[in-house]
PDB file of C-alpha atoms in Angstrom:
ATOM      1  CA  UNK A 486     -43.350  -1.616  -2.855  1.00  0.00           C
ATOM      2  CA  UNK A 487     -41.630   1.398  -4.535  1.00  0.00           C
ATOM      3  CA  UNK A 488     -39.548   3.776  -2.425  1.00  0.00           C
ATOM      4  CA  UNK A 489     -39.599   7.603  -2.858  1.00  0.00           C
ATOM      5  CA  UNK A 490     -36.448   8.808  -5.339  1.00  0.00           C
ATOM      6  CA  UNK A 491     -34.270   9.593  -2.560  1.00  0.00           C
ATOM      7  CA  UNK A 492     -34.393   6.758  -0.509  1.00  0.00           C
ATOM      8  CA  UNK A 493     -34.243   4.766  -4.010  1.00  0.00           C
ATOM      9  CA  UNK A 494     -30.990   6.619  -4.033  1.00  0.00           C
ATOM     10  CA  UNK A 495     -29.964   5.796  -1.024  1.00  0.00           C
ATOM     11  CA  UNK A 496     -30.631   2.452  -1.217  1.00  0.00           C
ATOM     12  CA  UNK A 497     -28.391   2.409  -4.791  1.00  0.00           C
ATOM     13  CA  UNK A 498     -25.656   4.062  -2.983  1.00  0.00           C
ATOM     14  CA  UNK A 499     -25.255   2.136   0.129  1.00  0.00           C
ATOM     15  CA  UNK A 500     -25.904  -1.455  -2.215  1.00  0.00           C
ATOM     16  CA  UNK A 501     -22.294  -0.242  -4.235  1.00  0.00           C
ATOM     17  CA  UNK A 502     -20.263  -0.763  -0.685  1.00  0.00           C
ATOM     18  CA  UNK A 503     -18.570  -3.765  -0.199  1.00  0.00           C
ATOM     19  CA  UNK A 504     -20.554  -6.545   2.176  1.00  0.00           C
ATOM     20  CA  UNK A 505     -23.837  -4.528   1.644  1.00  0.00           C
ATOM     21  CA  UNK A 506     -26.394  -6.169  -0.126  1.00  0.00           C
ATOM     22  CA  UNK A 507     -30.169  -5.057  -0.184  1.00  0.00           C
ATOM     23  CA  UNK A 508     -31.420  -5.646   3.084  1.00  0.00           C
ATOM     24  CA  UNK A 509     -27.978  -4.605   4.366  1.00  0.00           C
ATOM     25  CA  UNK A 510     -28.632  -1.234   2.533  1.00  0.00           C
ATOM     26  CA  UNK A 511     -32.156  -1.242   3.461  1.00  0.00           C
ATOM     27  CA  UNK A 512     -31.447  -1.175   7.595  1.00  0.00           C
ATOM     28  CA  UNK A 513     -28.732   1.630   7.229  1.00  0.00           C
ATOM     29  CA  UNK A 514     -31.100   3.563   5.387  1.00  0.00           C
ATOM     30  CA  UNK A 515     -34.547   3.399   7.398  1.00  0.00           C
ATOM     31  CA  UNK A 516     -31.464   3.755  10.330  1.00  0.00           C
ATOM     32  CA  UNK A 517     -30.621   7.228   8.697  1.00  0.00           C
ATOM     33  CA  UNK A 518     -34.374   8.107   8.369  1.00  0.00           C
ATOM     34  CA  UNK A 519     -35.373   7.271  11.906  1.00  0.00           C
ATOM     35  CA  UNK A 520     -32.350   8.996  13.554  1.00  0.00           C
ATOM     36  CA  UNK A 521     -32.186  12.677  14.449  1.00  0.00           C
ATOM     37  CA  UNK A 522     -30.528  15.204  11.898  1.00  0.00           C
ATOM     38  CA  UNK A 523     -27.395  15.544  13.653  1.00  0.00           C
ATOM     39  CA  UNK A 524     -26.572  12.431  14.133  1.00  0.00           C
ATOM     40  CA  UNK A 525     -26.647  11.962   9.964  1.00  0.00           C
ATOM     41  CA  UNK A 526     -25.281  15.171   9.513  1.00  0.00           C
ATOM     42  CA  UNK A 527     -21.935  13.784  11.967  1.00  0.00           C
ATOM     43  CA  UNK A 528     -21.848  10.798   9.768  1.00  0.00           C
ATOM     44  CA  UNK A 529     -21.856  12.802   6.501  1.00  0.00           C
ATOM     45  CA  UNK A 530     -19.356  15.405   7.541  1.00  0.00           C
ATOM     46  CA  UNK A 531     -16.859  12.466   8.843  1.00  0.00           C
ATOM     47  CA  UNK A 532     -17.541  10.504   5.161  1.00  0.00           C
ATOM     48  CA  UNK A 533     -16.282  14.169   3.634  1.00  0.00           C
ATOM     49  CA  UNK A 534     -13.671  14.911   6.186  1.00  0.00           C
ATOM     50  CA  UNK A 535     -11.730  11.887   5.388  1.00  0.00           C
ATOM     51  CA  UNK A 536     -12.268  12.194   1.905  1.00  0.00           C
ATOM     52  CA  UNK A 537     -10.432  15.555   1.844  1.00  0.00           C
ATOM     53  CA  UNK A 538      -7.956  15.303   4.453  1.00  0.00           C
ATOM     54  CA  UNK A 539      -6.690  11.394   4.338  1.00  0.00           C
ATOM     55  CA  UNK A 540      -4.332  10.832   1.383  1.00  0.00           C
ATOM     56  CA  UNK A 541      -1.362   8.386   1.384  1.00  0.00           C
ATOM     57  CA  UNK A 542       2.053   8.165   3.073  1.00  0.00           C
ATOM     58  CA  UNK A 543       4.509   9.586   0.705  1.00  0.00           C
ATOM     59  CA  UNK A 544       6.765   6.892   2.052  1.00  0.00           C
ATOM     60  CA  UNK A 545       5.111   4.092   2.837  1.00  0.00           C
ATOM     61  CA  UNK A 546       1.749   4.065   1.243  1.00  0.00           C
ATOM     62  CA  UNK A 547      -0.083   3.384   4.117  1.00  0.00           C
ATOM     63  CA  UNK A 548      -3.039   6.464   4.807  1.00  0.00           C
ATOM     64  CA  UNK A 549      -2.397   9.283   6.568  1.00  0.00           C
ATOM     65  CA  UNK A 550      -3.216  12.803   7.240  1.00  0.00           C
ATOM     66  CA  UNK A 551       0.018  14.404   7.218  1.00  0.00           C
ATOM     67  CA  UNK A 552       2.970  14.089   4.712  1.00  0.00           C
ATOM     68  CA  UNK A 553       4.080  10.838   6.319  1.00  0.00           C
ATOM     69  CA  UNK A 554       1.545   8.292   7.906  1.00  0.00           C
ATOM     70  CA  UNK A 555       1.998   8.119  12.068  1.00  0.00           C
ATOM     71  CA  UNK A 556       3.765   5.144  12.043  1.00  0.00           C
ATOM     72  CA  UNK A 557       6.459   6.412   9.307  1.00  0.00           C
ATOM     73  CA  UNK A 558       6.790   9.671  11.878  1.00  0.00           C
ATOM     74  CA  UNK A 559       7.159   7.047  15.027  1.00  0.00           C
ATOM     75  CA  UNK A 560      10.625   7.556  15.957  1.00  0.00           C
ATOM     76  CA  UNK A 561       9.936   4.040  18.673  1.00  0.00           C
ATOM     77  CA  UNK A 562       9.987   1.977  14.709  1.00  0.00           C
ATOM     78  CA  UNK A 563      12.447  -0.299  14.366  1.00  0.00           C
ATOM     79  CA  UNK A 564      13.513   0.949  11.144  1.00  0.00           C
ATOM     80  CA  UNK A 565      15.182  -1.837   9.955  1.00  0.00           C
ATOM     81  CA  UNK A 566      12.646  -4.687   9.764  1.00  0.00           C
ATOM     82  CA  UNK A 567      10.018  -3.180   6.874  1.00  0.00           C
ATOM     83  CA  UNK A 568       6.991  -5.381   6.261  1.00  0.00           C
ATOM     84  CA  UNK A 569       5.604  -5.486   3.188  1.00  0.00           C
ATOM     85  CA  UNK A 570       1.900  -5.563   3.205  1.00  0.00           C
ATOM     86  CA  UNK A 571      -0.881  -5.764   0.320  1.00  0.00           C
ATOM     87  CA  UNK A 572      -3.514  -2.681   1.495  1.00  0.00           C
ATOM     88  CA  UNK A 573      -3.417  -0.049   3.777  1.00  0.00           C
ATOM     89  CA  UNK A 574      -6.197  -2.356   5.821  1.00  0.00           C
ATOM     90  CA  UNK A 575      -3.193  -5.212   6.207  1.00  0.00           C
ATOM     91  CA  UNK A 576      -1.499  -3.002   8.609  1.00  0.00           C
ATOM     92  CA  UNK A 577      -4.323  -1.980  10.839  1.00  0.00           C
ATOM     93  CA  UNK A 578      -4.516  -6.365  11.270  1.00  0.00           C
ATOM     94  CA  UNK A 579      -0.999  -6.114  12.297  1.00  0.00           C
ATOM     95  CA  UNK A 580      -1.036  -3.680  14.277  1.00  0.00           C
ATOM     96  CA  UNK A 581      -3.959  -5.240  16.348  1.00  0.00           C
ATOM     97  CA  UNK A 582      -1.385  -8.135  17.426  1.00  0.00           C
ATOM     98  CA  UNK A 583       1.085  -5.601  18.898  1.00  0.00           C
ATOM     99  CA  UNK A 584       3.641  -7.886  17.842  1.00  0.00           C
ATOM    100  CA  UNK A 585       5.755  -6.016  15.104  1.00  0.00           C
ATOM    101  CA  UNK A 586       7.172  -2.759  15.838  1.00  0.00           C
ATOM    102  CA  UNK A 587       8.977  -1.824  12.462  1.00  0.00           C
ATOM    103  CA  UNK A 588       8.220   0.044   9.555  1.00  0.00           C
ATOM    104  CA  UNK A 589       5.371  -1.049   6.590  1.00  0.00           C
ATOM    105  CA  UNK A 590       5.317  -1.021   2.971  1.00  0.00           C
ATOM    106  CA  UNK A 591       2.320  -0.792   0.832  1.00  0.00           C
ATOM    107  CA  UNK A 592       2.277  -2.119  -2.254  1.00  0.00           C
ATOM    108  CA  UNK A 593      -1.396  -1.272  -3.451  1.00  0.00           C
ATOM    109  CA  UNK A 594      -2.481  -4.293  -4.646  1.00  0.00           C
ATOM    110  CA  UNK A 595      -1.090  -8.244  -5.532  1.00  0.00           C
ATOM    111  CA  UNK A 596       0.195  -9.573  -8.988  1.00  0.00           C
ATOM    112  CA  UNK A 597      -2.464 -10.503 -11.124  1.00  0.00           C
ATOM    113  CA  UNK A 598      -1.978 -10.788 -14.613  1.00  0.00           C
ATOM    114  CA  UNK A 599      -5.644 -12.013 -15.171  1.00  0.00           C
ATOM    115  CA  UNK A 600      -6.337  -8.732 -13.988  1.00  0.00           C
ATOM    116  CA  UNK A 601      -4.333  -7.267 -15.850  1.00  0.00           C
ATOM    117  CA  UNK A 602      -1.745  -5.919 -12.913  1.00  0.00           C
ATOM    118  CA  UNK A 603       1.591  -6.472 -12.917  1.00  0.00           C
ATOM    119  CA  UNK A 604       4.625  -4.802 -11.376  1.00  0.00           C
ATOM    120  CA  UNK A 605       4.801  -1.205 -12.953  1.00  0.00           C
ATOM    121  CA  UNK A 606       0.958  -1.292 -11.034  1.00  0.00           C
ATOM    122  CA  UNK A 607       2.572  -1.736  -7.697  1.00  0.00           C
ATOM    123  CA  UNK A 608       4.450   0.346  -5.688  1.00  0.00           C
ATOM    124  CA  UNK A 609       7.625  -1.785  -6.165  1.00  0.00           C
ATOM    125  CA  UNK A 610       9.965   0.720  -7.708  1.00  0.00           C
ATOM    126  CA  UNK A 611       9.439   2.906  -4.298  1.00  0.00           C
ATOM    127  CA  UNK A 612      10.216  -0.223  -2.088  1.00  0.00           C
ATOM    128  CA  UNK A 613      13.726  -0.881  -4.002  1.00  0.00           C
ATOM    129  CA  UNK A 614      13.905   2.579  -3.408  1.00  0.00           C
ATOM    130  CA  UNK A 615      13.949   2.570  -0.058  1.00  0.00           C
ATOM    131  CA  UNK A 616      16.045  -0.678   0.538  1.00  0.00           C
ATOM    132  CA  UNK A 617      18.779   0.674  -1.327  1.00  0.00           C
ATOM    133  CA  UNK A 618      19.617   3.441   2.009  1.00  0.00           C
ATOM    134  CA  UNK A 619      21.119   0.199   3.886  1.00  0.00           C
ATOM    135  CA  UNK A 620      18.776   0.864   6.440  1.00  0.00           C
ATOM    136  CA  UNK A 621      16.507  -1.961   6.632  1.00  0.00           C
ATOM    137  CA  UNK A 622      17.957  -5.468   7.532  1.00  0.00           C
ATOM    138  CA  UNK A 623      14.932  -7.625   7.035  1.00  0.00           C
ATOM    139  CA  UNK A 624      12.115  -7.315   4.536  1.00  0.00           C
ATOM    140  CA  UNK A 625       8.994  -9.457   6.082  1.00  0.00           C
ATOM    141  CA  UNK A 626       7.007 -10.255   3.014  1.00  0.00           C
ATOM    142  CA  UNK A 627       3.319 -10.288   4.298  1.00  0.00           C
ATOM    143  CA  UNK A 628       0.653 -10.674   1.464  1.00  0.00           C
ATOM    144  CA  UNK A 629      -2.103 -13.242   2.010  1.00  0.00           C
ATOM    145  CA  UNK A 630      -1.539 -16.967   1.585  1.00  0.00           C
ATOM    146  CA  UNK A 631      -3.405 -17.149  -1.338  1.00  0.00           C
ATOM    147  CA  UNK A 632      -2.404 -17.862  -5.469  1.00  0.00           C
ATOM    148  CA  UNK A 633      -1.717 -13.812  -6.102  1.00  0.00           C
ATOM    149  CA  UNK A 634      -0.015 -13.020  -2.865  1.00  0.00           C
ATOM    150  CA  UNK A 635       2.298 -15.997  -3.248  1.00  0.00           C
ATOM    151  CA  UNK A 636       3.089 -15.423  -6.412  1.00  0.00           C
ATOM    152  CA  UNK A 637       3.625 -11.263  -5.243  1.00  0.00           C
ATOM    153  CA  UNK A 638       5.665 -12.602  -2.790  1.00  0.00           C
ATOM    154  CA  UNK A 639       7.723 -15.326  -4.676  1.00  0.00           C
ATOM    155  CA  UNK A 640       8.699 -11.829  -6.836  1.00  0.00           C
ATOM    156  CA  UNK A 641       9.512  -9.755  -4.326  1.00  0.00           C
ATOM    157  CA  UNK A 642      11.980 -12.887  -3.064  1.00  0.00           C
ATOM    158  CA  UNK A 643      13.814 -12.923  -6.077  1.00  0.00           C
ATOM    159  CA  UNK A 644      13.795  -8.906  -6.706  1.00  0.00           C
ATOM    160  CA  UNK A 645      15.031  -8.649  -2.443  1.00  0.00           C
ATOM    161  CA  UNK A 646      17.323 -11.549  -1.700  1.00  0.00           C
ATOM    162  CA  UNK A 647      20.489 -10.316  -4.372  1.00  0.00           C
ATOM    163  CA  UNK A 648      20.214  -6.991  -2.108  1.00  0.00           C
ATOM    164  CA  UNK A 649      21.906  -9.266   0.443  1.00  0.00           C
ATOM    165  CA  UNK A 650      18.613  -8.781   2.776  1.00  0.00           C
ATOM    166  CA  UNK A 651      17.160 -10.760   5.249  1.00  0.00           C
ATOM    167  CA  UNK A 652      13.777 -11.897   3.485  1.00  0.00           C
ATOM    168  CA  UNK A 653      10.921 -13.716   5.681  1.00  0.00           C
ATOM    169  CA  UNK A 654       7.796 -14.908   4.810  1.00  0.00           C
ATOM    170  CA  UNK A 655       4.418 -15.243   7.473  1.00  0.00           C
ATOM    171  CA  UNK A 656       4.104 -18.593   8.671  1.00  0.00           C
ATOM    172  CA  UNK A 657       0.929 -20.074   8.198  1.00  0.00           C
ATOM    173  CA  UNK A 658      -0.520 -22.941   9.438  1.00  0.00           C
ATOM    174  CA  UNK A 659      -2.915 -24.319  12.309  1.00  0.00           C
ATOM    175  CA  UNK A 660      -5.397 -21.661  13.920  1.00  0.00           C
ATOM    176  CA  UNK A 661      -5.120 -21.858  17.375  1.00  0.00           C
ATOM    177  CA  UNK A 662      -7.953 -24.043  19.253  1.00  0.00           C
ATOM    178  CA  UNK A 663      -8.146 -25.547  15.692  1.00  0.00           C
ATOM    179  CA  UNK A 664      -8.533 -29.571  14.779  1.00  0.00           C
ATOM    180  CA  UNK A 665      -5.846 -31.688  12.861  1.00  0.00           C
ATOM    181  CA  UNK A 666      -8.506 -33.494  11.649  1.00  0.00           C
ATOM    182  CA  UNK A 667     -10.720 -30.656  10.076  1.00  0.00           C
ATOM    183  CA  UNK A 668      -7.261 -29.338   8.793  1.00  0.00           C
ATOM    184  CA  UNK A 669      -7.305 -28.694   4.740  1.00  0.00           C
ATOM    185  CA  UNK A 670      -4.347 -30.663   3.188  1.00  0.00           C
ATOM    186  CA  UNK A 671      -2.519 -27.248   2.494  1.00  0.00           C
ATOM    187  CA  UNK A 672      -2.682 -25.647   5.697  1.00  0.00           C
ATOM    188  CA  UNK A 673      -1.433 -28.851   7.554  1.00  0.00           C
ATOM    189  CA  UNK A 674       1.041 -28.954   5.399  1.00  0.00           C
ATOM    190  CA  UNK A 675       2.219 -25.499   5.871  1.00  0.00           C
ATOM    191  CA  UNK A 676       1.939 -26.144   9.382  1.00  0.00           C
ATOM    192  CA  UNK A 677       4.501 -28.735   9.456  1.00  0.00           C
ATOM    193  CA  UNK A 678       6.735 -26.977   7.466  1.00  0.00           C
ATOM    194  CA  UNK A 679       6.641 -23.562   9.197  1.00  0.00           C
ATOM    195  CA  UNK A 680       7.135 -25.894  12.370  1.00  0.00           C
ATOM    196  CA  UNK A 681       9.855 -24.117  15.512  1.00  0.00           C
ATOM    197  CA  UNK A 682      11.630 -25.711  18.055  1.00  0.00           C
ATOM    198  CA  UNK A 683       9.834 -25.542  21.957  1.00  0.00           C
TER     199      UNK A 683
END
């Protein structure tokens, strides 16, 4: 069945977001139609809000509204652990453990030469940058456990460590409530050698 032009155009726009497919795209959209105006008309001025008042952190990377993101502004940051993170996204997971309380670093992406992206893509230069104050003590090097983030990380290891900085890595290993026995060889393996004294 054919759809009139503008839900057609709807449908095209909502199908280019990540993790919606056609049916996806299809619910949002007879959603939209069904709900009152101002409901819609909410959701369109927030899209447009933060598309002309969220830029990134001039220091960090991460987004923010003002010059500085909220957590660069914190003056409760410990400012001398710095956690390197892939994405803006990265540190909204971190920050949902409560369990870090120092400062981020964005890099905007992973090593990929496949892709074509290498380090003058990244925002490396600006991290060196801000190492070389004397301020930070410890440089946690979170990208994700995969083939690019290791290999981001690996580089940012060998850039860091002559700096005479503290550099750490995730662990990674067992989920919690997880089985040895459904374990992949790798992540058991990290397991055991990320393992801590009790």
């Amino acid at each position: 069945m054919e759809s009139a032009p503008a839900i057609q155009k709807l449908l095209d726009e909502l199908e280019r977001m990540p993790g919606i497919g056609p049916k996806s795209a299809q619910r949002i959209a007879y959603w939209m139609l069904n709900s009152d105006r101002g409901t819609v008309l909410r959701l369109a001025d927030a899209i447009v809000e933060v598309k002309n008042t969220v830029h990134f952190c001039s220091r960090c990377f991460n987004y923010a509204e003002g010059e500085v993101c909220e957590i660069c502004a914190s003056s409760r940051r410990n400012a001398a652990i710095l956690c390197v993170v892939s994405e803006p996204r990265d540190i909204a997971a971190i920050e949902r453990t409560a369990a870090f309380s120092g400062l981020y670093h964005v890099l905007g992406g992973v090593l990929s030469p496949m892709d074509g992206v290498g380090p003058d893509d990244l925002h490396i230069a600006e991290l060196l940058q801000r190492l070389a104050d004397d301020t930070v003590e410890e440089v946690v090097l979170a990208t994700n456990p995969n083939v690019e983030g290791e290999t981001t990380a690996a580089y940012l290891a060998r850039l860091i460590k002559p700096l005479g900085l503290k550099v750490t890595r995730l662990a990674s290993g067992l989920p919690v409530g997880g089985d040895l026995e459904f374990a992949d060889e790798v992540t058991l393996g990290r397991a055991i050698e990320s393992r801590r004294a009790l």
